[in-house]
Amino acid sequence: MSVMQQLSSPISSSSSAFLSHSNFNSRSKNVWVPAKRIGICKCVAVPQEAQTAYTTKVSRNANMAKLQAGYLFPEIARRRAAHLLKYPDAQLISLGIGDTTEPIPEVITSAMAKRAHELSTLEGYSGYGDEQGEKALRAAICSTFYSGLTVDQDDIFVSDGAKCDISRLQVLFGANVTMAVQDPSYPAYVDSSVIMGQTGQFQKDVQKFQRIEYMKCTPENGFFPDLSSVPRTDIIFFCSPNNPTGAAATREQLTQLVKFAKHNGSIIVYDSAYAMYTSKDNPHSIYEIPGAKEVAIETSSFSKYAGFTGVRLGWTVVPKILLFSDGFPVAKDFNRIVCTSFNGASNIAQAGGLACLSPEGLKAMDDVVGFYKENTNIIMETFDSLGFKVYGGNAPYVWVHFPGRNSWDVFSEILEKTHVVTTPGSGFGPAGDGFIRVSAFGHRKNVLEACKRFKQLYK
Amino acid sequence: MYYSLLSSSICIPLAVSLQPKTTWTSTKFNNEKKVGSCTGVPRNFNMEKLQSGYLFPEIGMRESEHTQKYPHARLIRLGIGDTTEPIPDIITSAMAERVYALSTVKGYRGYGAEQGNMELRMAIAETFYRDLGVKGNEVFVSDGAQCDISRLQLLLGSNVSMAVQDPSFPAYIDCGVIVGRAGNFQEKTGTYDNIVYMKCGPENNFFPDLSTTSRTDIIFFCSPNNPTGYAASRQQLQQLVDFAKANGSMIIYDSAYAAYVTDDSPRSIFEIPGAKEVAIEISSFSKFAGFTGVRLGWTVVPEELLYSNGFPVMKDYNRIVCTCFNGASSVAQAGGLACLSKEGYRALTTVVDYYMGNAEILFDAFSSLGLKAYGGKNAPYVWVHFPGMSSWDVFNEILEKTHIVTIPGRGFGPGGEGYVRVSGFGHRERILEASMRLKNLYK
């Protein structure tokens, strides 16, 4: 297939056959190909007609060239699609991408439908909203999640989701800051950092980008980094409850983290998207830790609480007293970014968000979270019973250890032999190798069936 | 739209200067009493280069102040281009239907494709780019053009040069500054060192003299134009495409107001032969469908558009979209699809005509006063010339004396000085009232 024919193949949901980076091996030098990709992506030489195609004189952004392969989750989707082509009759079960599956409770969708209908009336029509979000929603987020924590409603910026906020925060920080991430971690932190130009090249031998500090989180250290050996960076990304490990940091650990940030003058970007999945014993917000308001930004999302993965709604808290080294408030610059690079979350999604935070909505969200938590338990028990070392339980992800094995190999084996999609741990960072992330988002019967198949494979 | 003011509990002066002269430098802070301790994280110096707040929240702030000063005045907002007319039922019903489906096992959907729902992408290609060779997979659905502009700046990075029309929609420059491409701001000229400003005024028929324009990597071009209302002709756009081709430049063509074209001016850059090799086109449902709050737009990145090393721009843009974005709201997308149905499209044309009727009324009002007015024919903006006057002064005068909000042309660049932008978005009776007040003021 010529390059142009490759390009015109349809991009199906989250998977793009032509996006296999190896099609462009002839041009991109630093392409990492995971070991033993089962004949899915072939390197093709660029045919003559493409080589004489007109090119602009605009240089490709060198930061984009540093990225290794596609973003993790579309890659998983691509593998899934390829597997379905190979086994069209397979009863594929997706426990890979953390995609919610249960319907949104009616109390929430009714509110959204109502708002949609109102847009057709003179009295109810609204155009541009505040870029920072509707006041009622900001107030409700504040009182629901930050009650008693001295967070103000105007510290809250409503968005179309945490992933988008992460990039906006990176744009805010710019290229000249250093950052640290947990290893393993949600890939958007590292990838957005690369795109922003904060990193050096990818080092294949250690599977890390230069200039990013990777804070190892493994069973050995209870999934909390040894801060005494972590050099200072400007920004520290920290996700708890953690994606992918499912570990939740304790109050004591987060106090250490805040002290560490304070001592080093760093800013923590705390991702609390899975807070509702952990027990009340563990902190749900970084602001439960004294002093956190001076060092931390918190980002969160309705995606995994309300099934809003497609509806798109989240928020970021930037406390007023969080200051850059020259005393300038971070919130002021974030506000400028939000006003300039964004135009607010969808008003219909925001109406849904407000309904989520009504007493009835909160109860409904609790039920859905409870459902996925039960899935998590079922999966954990399954692997546990098979003799695996299993971690997680505080987030809807199960982190299973396959000591000494390449995680893409295990991913492929599980996919090939049980038709269950998971996510290889190395996709989240080098310390993820040897682990598999199993997502607990799924219909109960699919989760039970998947567990049955795991038992058969690994008995 | 209101600028959320940070309260006085922090150590910055409340008033943000709206005049471009006063820059917001960090040295101001060192003299103020600091509350709380600072981190050791340096402020992004690109943010420091921005001159005051983004234009439209600044206008919103002025509106609020005015309302506080004159609580009984009947303010008429012809400033921020905010749509006012309800969305046709067929579209909101489709959105409500999609929403209800999310409560069912069968109809529930989680993450959508980051590039957008394929049905919608194809409908966009079919509706707006029929016979122009644009395919569904070249269309990337988004939550709006302003967001896409920022994502495109992120895509292209800080090491490319850019040109904008002068005057132009402020997001092109501001996002360019934020990403580190603009160089320093020169107060005297009101321009950034590293940006090329292509003057567009009556003297050159609102199309830049390309023979005197330096080469840049990127050229932002908006037609029909915000704020001048001018729609470039086919011949002019052919010149632009040829210019880009000769220079190996990339055009980022903003066609958000294409639905407002009433004559045979091109509605898409891809009507011009050769454009697919040099242009990206951004557009939006905001002004076409009243989706300013619903949030939906798209960007076309042709397969043929290549970087100097042959790498397809589309591939990198897709990576940005997958990494920095998570798709437009599925509810908004369902609405978008309904907008492009035969019935939906027809209903929206009626609303567009309504706003154009408004623009005509305002255009006539200014013309009848002997003022030189431009635009109003292919875009819902009227661009009024007040020769020799400061546009902020005119803005203030109009606001103070007629309680009408407009936008000072200077907010769109130095080429906007001496002009005021009046928006045709509003209820008809308010437009008529505004027209009357303006006639009284300037008779």
Coordinates of N, CA, C and O in Angstrom, one line a residue, chain A residues 7-8 14 19 24 27 54-61 64 69-71 98-104 109 113 116-117 119-120 125 127-128 130-132 160 163-164 167 171-172 174 176 191 196 232 234 262 265 267 294 304 307 309-312 320 323-326 328 332-333 335-336 339-344 346-347, chain B residues 1-3 12 24 26 29 35 37-45 47 52-54 81-84 86-87 92 96 99-100 102-103 108 110-111 114 137 143 146-147 150 154-155 157 174 178 215 217 245 248 277 287 290 292-295 303 306-309 311 315-316 318-319 322-327 329-330:
Chain A
L7 N -2.9 6.6 4.1 CA -3.5 7.7 4.8 C -5.0 7.8 4.6 O -5.7 8.4 5.4
S8 N -5.5 7.2 3.5 CA -6.9 7.4 3.3 C -7.7 6.3 3.9 O -8.9 6.2 3.8
S14 N -11.0 5.8 17.8 CA -9.7 5.9 18.5 C -8.6 5.0 17.9 O -7.6 5.0 18.5
L19 N -1.9 5.2 11.5 CA -1.1 6.0 12.4 C 0.1 5.1 13.0 O 0.8 5.6 13.8
F24 N 6.4 5.3 8.9 CA 7.2 6.4 8.5 C 8.6 6.2 9.0 O 9.4 7.2 9.3
R27 N 11.6 8.1 7.8 CA 11.9 9.5 8.1 C 12.2 9.7 9.6 O 13.0 10.5 10.0
Y54 N 4.6 17.8 -3.2 CA 5.0 19.1 -2.8 C 5.1 19.1 -1.3 O 4.3 18.6 -0.5
T55 N 6.2 19.7 -0.7 CA 6.2 20.0 0.7 C 6.3 21.4 1.0 O 6.9 22.2 0.2
T56 N 5.8 21.9 2.1 CA 5.9 23.3 2.5 C 7.4 23.4 3.0 O 8.1 22.4 3.1
K57 N 7.8 24.6 3.4 CA 9.1 24.8 3.9 C 9.0 25.0 5.4 O 9.9 25.6 6.1
V58 N 7.9 24.5 6.0 CA 7.7 24.7 7.4 C 8.3 23.5 8.1 O 7.9 22.3 7.8
S59 N 9.2 23.7 9.1 CA 9.8 22.6 9.7 C 8.9 22.0 10.7 O 8.1 22.6 11.4
R60 N 9.0 20.7 10.8 CA 8.2 19.9 11.7 C 8.7 20.3 13.1 O 9.8 20.5 13.4
N61 N 7.7 20.4 14.1 CA 8.0 20.7 15.4 C 8.9 19.6 16.0 O 8.4 18.4 16.1
M64 N 7.5 17.2 18.6 CA 6.6 16.1 18.1 C 7.5 14.9 17.7 O 7.1 13.7 17.9
A69 N 6.0 6.6 19.2 CA 4.8 5.9 18.8 C 3.6 6.8 19.1 O 3.7 8.0 19.5
G70 N 2.4 6.3 18.9 CA 1.2 7.1 19.2 C 0.9 7.1 20.6 O 1.6 6.5 21.4
Y71 N -0.1 7.9 21.0 CA -0.5 8.0 22.4 C -1.0 6.6 22.8 O -1.5 5.8 22.0
G98 N -9.6 2.7 30.0 CA -10.5 2.8 31.2 C -11.8 3.5 30.8 O -12.0 4.7 31.2
D99 N -12.6 2.9 30.0 CA -13.8 3.5 29.4 C -15.0 3.1 30.2 O -15.3 1.9 30.3
T100 N -15.8 4.0 30.7 CA -16.9 3.7 31.5 C -18.0 3.0 30.6 O -18.0 3.2 29.4
T101 N -18.8 2.1 31.2 CA -19.8 1.4 30.4 C -21.2 1.5 30.9 O -22.1 1.1 30.2
E102 N -21.4 1.9 32.2 CA -22.7 1.9 32.7 C -23.5 3.2 32.4 O -22.9 4.3 32.4
P103 N -24.8 3.0 32.1 CA -25.5 4.2 31.7 C -25.5 5.3 32.8 O -25.3 5.0 34.0
I104 N -25.7 6.5 32.3 CA -25.7 7.7 33.3 C -27.0 7.7 33.9 O -28.1 7.6 33.3
T109 N -29.1 12.9 33.3 CA -29.4 13.1 31.9 C -30.7 13.9 31.7 O -30.8 14.7 30.8
A113 N -31.0 17.1 29.3 CA -32.0 17.2 28.2 C -32.8 18.5 28.4 O -33.1 19.2 27.4
A116 N -30.8 21.3 27.1 CA -30.8 21.3 25.7 C -32.1 21.9 25.1 O -32.0 22.8 24.2
H117 N -33.2 21.5 25.7 CA -34.5 22.1 25.2 C -34.6 23.6 25.5 O -35.1 24.4 24.7
L119 N -32.4 25.7 25.3 CA -31.6 26.5 24.3 C -32.4 26.8 23.1 O -32.0 27.6 22.3
S120 N -33.6 26.2 23.0 CA -34.5 26.5 21.9 C -35.5 27.6 22.3 O -36.4 27.9 21.5
Y125 N -32.3 30.5 26.2 CA -31.1 30.5 25.4 C -29.9 31.2 26.1 O -30.1 32.2 26.7
G127 N -25.6 32.0 25.2 CA -24.5 31.9 24.3 C -23.2 31.5 25.0 O -23.2 30.5 25.7
Y128 N -22.2 32.3 24.8 CA -21.0 32.1 25.5 C -21.2 32.1 27.0 O -21.8 33.0 27.5
D130 N -19.2 31.8 31.0 CA -17.9 32.2 31.5 C -16.9 31.1 31.2 O -17.2 29.9 31.4
E131 N -15.7 31.5 30.7 CA -14.7 30.5 30.4 C -14.4 29.6 31.6 O -14.0 28.5 31.4
Q132 N -14.4 30.2 32.8 CA -14.1 29.5 34.0 C -15.2 28.5 34.5 O -14.9 27.7 35.4
D160 N -13.3 20.8 30.0 CA -13.9 19.7 29.3 C -13.1 18.4 29.6 O -13.0 17.5 28.8
K163 N -7.7 15.6 31.0 CA -6.6 15.5 30.0 C -6.4 16.8 29.3 O -5.2 17.2 29.1
C164 N -7.4 17.5 29.0 CA -7.3 18.8 28.4 C -6.7 19.8 29.3 O -5.8 20.6 29.0
S167 N -2.8 19.5 29.6 CA -2.1 20.3 28.5 C -2.2 21.8 28.7 O -1.2 22.5 28.4
V171 N 1.0 24.3 28.9 CA 1.1 25.6 28.2 C 1.4 26.7 29.1 O 2.2 27.6 28.9
L172 N 0.7 26.7 30.2 CA 0.8 27.7 31.3 C 2.3 27.7 31.8 O 2.9 28.8 31.9
G174 N 5.0 26.4 30.4 CA 6.0 26.7 29.3 C 7.0 25.7 29.2 O 7.1 24.7 29.9
N176 N 10.3 26.0 29.9 CA 11.5 26.2 30.7 C 11.3 25.7 32.1 O 11.9 26.3 33.0
D191 N 3.8 12.8 27.9 CA 3.6 13.2 26.5 C 3.4 14.7 26.3 O 3.9 15.3 25.4
M196 N 5.5 20.1 24.8 CA 5.8 21.5 25.3 C 7.2 21.9 25.1 O 7.6 23.0 25.2
R232 N 15.3 18.0 43.0 CA 14.2 19.0 42.8 C 13.8 19.2 41.4 O 14.7 19.2 40.5
D234 N 10.7 21.7 39.1 CA 9.7 22.7 39.3 C 8.3 22.1 39.6 O 7.6 22.6 40.5
K262 N 7.2 22.1 49.3 CA 7.4 23.3 50.0 C 8.9 23.6 50.2 O 9.4 24.7 49.9
G265 N 10.3 24.5 46.8 CA 9.7 25.5 46.0 C 9.0 24.9 44.8 O 9.0 25.6 43.7
I267 N 5.9 23.0 42.5 CA 4.4 23.0 42.4 C 3.9 21.6 42.1 O 4.4 20.9 41.2
E294 N -0.5 26.3 49.1 CA 0.6 27.2 48.6 C 1.5 26.4 47.6 O 2.5 27.0 47.1
K304 N -15.0 9.5 35.4 CA -15.1 8.2 36.0 C -16.1 8.2 37.2 O -16.3 7.1 37.8
G307 N -19.7 8.7 34.5 CA -19.7 8.2 33.1 C -19.7 9.3 32.1 O -20.2 9.1 31.0
T309 N -17.3 10.3 30.3 CA -16.1 10.1 29.4 C -16.4 10.7 28.0 O -15.5 11.3 27.4
G310 N -17.7 10.6 27.5 CA -18.0 11.2 26.2 C -18.7 12.6 26.4 O -18.6 13.4 25.4
V311 N -19.2 12.9 27.5 CA -19.9 14.1 27.7 C -18.9 15.3 27.9 O -19.2 16.4 27.5
R312 N -17.8 15.0 28.6 CA -16.7 15.9 28.7 C -16.9 17.0 29.8 O -17.4 18.1 29.5
K320 N -5.6 30.8 45.1 CA -5.1 32.2 44.9 C -3.7 32.4 45.4 O -2.9 33.2 44.9
L323 N 1.8 30.9 44.1 CA 2.5 32.0 43.4 C 3.8 31.5 42.7 O 4.5 30.6 43.2
F324 N 4.1 32.1 41.6 CA 5.3 31.9 40.9 C 6.5 32.5 41.7 O 6.2 33.2 42.7
S325 N 7.7 32.2 41.3 CA 8.8 32.7 42.1 C 8.9 34.2 42.3 O 9.5 34.7 43.2
D326 N 8.3 34.9 41.3 CA 8.3 36.4 41.4 C 7.1 36.9 42.1 O 6.9 38.1 42.1
F328 N 4.0 36.3 41.3 CA 2.8 36.5 40.4 C 1.9 35.2 40.7 O 2.3 34.1 40.7
K332 N -3.9 33.7 38.0 CA -4.1 34.8 37.0 C -3.7 34.3 35.6 O -4.3 34.6 34.7
D333 N -2.5 33.7 35.6 CA -2.0 33.2 34.3 C -2.9 32.1 33.8 O -3.2 32.0 32.6
N335 N -6.0 31.7 34.4 CA -7.2 32.3 33.9 C -7.0 32.9 32.5 O -7.9 32.8 31.6
R336 N -5.9 33.5 32.3 CA -5.6 34.0 30.9 C -5.6 32.9 29.9 O -6.1 33.1 28.8
C339 N -9.1 31.8 29.2 CA -9.8 32.8 28.4 C -9.3 32.8 26.9 O -10.1 33.3 26.1
T340 N -8.1 32.5 26.7 CA -7.5 32.7 25.4 C -7.5 31.4 24.5 O -7.6 31.4 23.3
S341 N -7.2 30.3 25.2 CA -7.0 29.0 24.5 C -8.2 28.1 24.7 O -8.1 26.9 24.2
F342 N -9.2 28.5 25.3 CA -10.4 27.7 25.6 C -11.6 28.6 25.6 O -11.5 29.8 25.5
N343 N -12.8 28.0 25.5 CA -14.0 28.9 25.5 C -15.0 28.3 26.4 O -16.2 28.5 26.2
G344 N -14.6 27.5 27.5 CA -15.6 27.0 28.4 C -16.0 25.6 28.1 O -16.0 25.2 26.9
S346 N -18.9 22.7 27.6 CA -20.3 22.7 27.0 C -21.3 23.0 28.1 O -21.3 22.5 29.2
N347 N -22.2 24.0 27.8 CA -23.2 24.3 28.8 C -24.1 23.2 29.1 O -24.6 23.0 30.3
Chain B
M1 N -20.3 37.2 29.3 CA -19.0 36.7 29.6 C -18.3 37.6 30.6 O -18.2 38.7 30.3
Y2 N -18.0 37.1 31.7 CA -17.4 37.9 32.7 C -16.0 37.5 33.1 O -15.8 36.3 33.3
Y3 N -15.2 38.4 33.2 CA -13.8 38.2 33.7 C -13.9 37.9 35.2 O -14.4 38.7 36.0
I12 N -2.3 41.8 44.1 CA -2.1 42.5 42.9 C -3.2 43.6 42.8 O -4.2 43.5 43.3
W24 N 2.0 44.5 32.0 CA 1.8 43.9 33.3 C 3.1 43.1 33.5 O 3.2 42.0 33.3
S26 N 6.3 41.7 35.9 CA 6.4 41.1 37.2 C 7.0 42.1 38.2 O 6.9 41.9 39.4
F29 N 5.0 43.3 41.1 CA 4.7 42.5 42.3 C 5.7 42.7 43.4 O 5.4 42.6 44.6
V35 N 1.2 38.0 49.9 CA 0.5 37.2 50.8 C 0.9 35.8 50.5 O 0.8 35.3 49.4
S37 N 3.7 32.4 50.7 CA 5.1 32.4 50.2 C 5.1 32.0 48.7 O 4.1 31.3 48.3
C38 N 6.1 32.3 48.0 CA 6.2 31.9 46.6 C 6.8 30.6 46.5 O 7.7 30.1 47.3
T39 N 6.5 29.9 45.4 CA 7.2 28.7 45.0 C 8.5 29.1 44.3 O 8.7 30.3 44.1
G40 N 9.3 28.2 44.0 CA 10.5 28.5 43.2 C 10.3 28.3 41.7 O 11.3 28.3 41.0
V41 N 9.1 28.3 41.3 CA 8.8 28.0 39.9 C 8.7 29.3 39.1 O 7.9 30.2 39.5
P42 N 9.6 29.5 38.1 CA 9.6 30.8 37.4 C 8.3 30.9 36.6 O 7.8 29.9 36.0
R43 N 7.8 32.1 36.6 CA 6.6 32.4 35.7 C 7.1 32.2 34.3 O 8.2 32.5 33.9
N44 N 6.2 31.7 33.4 CA 6.4 31.5 32.0 C 6.6 32.9 31.4 O 5.6 33.7 31.4
F45 N 7.8 33.2 31.0 CA 8.0 34.6 30.5 C 7.1 35.0 29.3 O 6.9 36.2 29.0
M47 N 4.0 34.4 29.1 CA 2.7 34.9 29.6 C 2.9 36.4 30.0 O 2.0 37.2 29.8
S52 N -2.0 43.0 28.8 CA -3.3 43.0 29.5 C -4.1 41.7 29.3 O -3.6 40.7 28.7
G53 N -5.3 41.7 29.7 CA -6.1 40.5 29.6 C -6.6 40.2 28.1 O -6.4 41.1 27.3
Y54 N -7.1 39.1 27.9 CA -7.7 38.8 26.6 C -8.8 39.8 26.3 O -9.5 40.2 27.2
G81 N -19.1 39.1 20.1 CA -20.0 38.5 19.1 C -20.7 37.3 19.6 O -20.4 36.1 19.2
D82 N -21.6 37.5 20.5 CA -22.3 36.4 21.2 C -23.7 36.2 20.6 O -24.5 37.1 20.5
T83 N -24.0 35.0 20.1 CA -25.3 34.7 19.5 C -26.4 34.9 20.5 O -26.2 34.7 21.7
T84 N -27.6 35.2 20.1 CA -28.7 35.5 21.0 C -30.0 34.7 20.6 O -30.8 34.6 21.5
P86 N -32.5 31.6 19.8 CA -32.6 30.2 20.2 C -32.2 29.3 19.0 O -32.3 29.6 17.9
I87 N -31.7 28.1 19.5 CA -31.3 27.1 18.5 C -32.6 26.4 18.0 O -33.4 26.0 18.8
T92 N -31.9 20.9 19.0 CA -31.9 20.6 20.5 C -32.6 19.3 20.8 O -32.2 18.6 21.7
A96 N -31.1 16.3 23.0 CA -31.9 15.7 24.1 C -32.0 14.2 23.9 O -31.8 13.4 24.9
V99 N -28.8 12.6 24.8 CA -28.7 12.6 26.2 C -29.4 11.5 26.9 O -28.9 10.7 27.7
Y100 N -30.7 11.3 26.5 CA -31.5 10.2 27.0 C -31.0 8.9 26.7 O -31.0 8.0 27.6
L102 N -28.0 8.1 26.6 CA -26.9 7.8 27.6 C -27.3 7.2 28.9 O -26.5 6.6 29.6
S103 N -28.6 7.2 29.1 CA -29.2 6.6 30.3 C -29.6 5.2 30.1 O -30.2 4.5 31.0
Y108 N -25.8 3.9 25.7 CA -24.7 4.5 26.4 C -23.4 4.4 25.6 O -23.0 3.4 25.0
G110 N -19.2 5.7 25.9 CA -18.2 6.3 26.8 C -17.3 7.3 25.9 O -17.8 8.2 25.2
Y111 N -16.0 7.0 26.0 CA -15.1 7.9 25.1 C -15.4 7.7 23.7 O -15.6 6.6 23.2
E114 N -11.2 10.7 19.4 CA -10.7 12.0 19.7 C -10.9 12.9 18.5 O -11.1 14.1 18.6
N137 N -11.9 11.8 6.8 CA -10.8 11.6 7.7 C -9.8 12.8 7.8 O -8.9 12.7 8.6
D143 N -14.0 21.3 20.1 CA -14.9 22.0 21.0 C -14.8 23.5 20.6 O -15.1 24.4 21.4
Q146 N -11.5 28.5 18.7 CA -10.6 29.2 19.6 C -9.6 28.1 20.3 O -8.4 28.3 20.4
C147 N -10.2 27.0 20.6 CA -9.4 25.9 21.2 C -8.5 25.3 20.1 O -7.4 24.9 20.4
S150 N -5.3 27.3 19.5 CA -4.3 27.0 20.5 C -3.6 25.6 20.2 O -2.4 25.5 20.4
L154 N 0.3 24.8 19.4 CA 1.1 23.8 20.1 C 1.7 22.8 19.1 O 2.9 22.4 19.3
L155 N 0.9 22.5 18.1 CA 1.4 21.6 17.1 C 2.7 22.1 16.4 O 3.7 21.4 16.2
G157 N 4.6 24.6 17.3 CA 5.8 24.9 18.2 C 6.2 26.3 18.1 O 5.7 27.2 17.4
D174 N -2.3 36.1 20.4 CA -2.2 35.8 21.8 C -1.7 34.3 22.0 O -0.8 34.1 22.8
I178 N 1.8 33.1 23.7 CA 1.9 32.1 24.7 C 2.8 31.0 24.4 O 3.5 30.4 25.3
R215 N 8.2 36.7 4.0 CA 7.8 35.3 4.2 C 7.8 34.9 5.6 O 8.6 35.3 6.4
D217 N 6.5 31.3 8.1 CA 6.1 29.9 7.9 C 4.6 29.8 7.9 O 4.0 29.0 7.1
K245 N 2.4 29.1 -1.7 CA 3.1 28.0 -2.4 C 4.5 28.5 -2.8 O 5.5 27.7 -2.6
G248 N 6.6 28.4 0.4 CA 6.6 27.2 1.2 C 5.9 27.4 2.5 O 6.2 26.8 3.5
E277 N -2.4 21.7 -0.5 CA -1.0 21.5 -0.2 C -0.5 22.6 0.7 O 0.7 22.4 1.1
K287 N -21.2 30.4 15.3 CA -21.9 31.5 14.7 C -22.9 31.0 13.7 O -23.7 31.7 13.2
G290 N -25.5 28.9 16.6 CA -25.7 29.4 17.9 C -25.1 28.5 19.0 O -25.6 28.5 20.1
T292 N -22.4 28.8 20.6 CA -21.3 29.5 21.4 C -21.2 28.9 22.7 O -20.0 28.8 23.3
G293 N -22.3 28.4 23.3 CA -22.2 27.7 24.6 C -22.1 26.2 24.6 O -21.6 25.6 25.5
V294 N -22.6 25.7 23.5 CA -22.6 24.2 23.3 C -21.2 23.7 23.0 O -20.9 22.6 23.5
R295 N -20.5 24.4 22.2 CA -19.1 24.1 21.9 C -18.8 23.0 20.9 O -18.8 21.8 21.2
E303 N -4.5 15.7 3.8 CA -3.4 14.6 3.8 C -2.2 15.2 3.0 O -1.1 14.8 3.3
L306 N 2.3 18.8 3.9 CA 3.5 18.2 4.5 C 4.5 19.2 5.0 O 4.6 20.3 4.5
Y307 N 5.2 18.8 6.1 CA 6.3 19.6 6.6 C 7.5 19.5 5.6 O 7.4 18.7 4.6
S308 N 8.5 20.3 5.8 CA 9.6 20.4 4.9 C 10.3 19.1 4.8 O 10.9 18.8 3.7
N309 N 10.2 18.2 5.8 CA 10.9 16.9 5.7 C 9.9 15.8 5.1 O 10.2 14.6 5.2
F311 N 7.0 15.0 6.3 CA 6.1 14.4 7.3 C 4.7 15.0 7.2 O 4.6 16.2 7.2
K315 N -0.7 13.8 10.7 CA -0.3 12.8 11.6 C 0.1 13.4 13.0 O -0.3 13.0 14.0
D316 N 0.8 14.5 12.9 CA 1.2 15.2 14.2 C -0.1 15.8 14.8 O -0.2 15.9 16.0
N318 N -3.1 14.8 14.6 CA -3.8 13.7 15.2 C -3.2 13.3 16.6 O -3.9 13.1 17.5
R319 N -1.9 13.3 16.6 CA -1.2 13.0 17.9 C -1.6 14.1 19.0 O -1.8 13.7 20.1
C322 N -5.1 13.5 20.1 CA -5.2 12.3 21.0 C -4.6 12.5 22.4 O -4.9 11.8 23.3
T323 N -3.6 13.4 22.5 CA -2.8 13.5 23.7 C -3.3 14.7 24.6 O -3.3 14.6 25.8
C324 N -3.7 15.8 23.9 CA -4.0 17.0 24.6 C -5.5 17.3 24.7 O -6.0 18.4 25.2
F325 N -6.3 16.4 24.1 CA -7.8 16.6 24.0 C -8.4 15.3 24.1 O -7.8 14.2 24.1
N326 N -9.7 15.3 24.3 CA -10.4 14.0 24.4 C -11.7 13.9 23.7 O -12.6 13.2 24.0
G327 N -11.8 14.8 22.6 CA -13.0 14.8 21.8 C -14.0 15.9 22.2 O -14.0 16.3 23.4
S329 N -17.8 17.1 23.1 CA -18.8 16.4 23.8 C -19.7 15.7 22.9 O -20.1 16.2 21.8
S330 N -20.0 14.4 23.2 CA -20.9 13.6 22.3 C -22.3 14.2 22.1 O -22.9 14.0 21.1

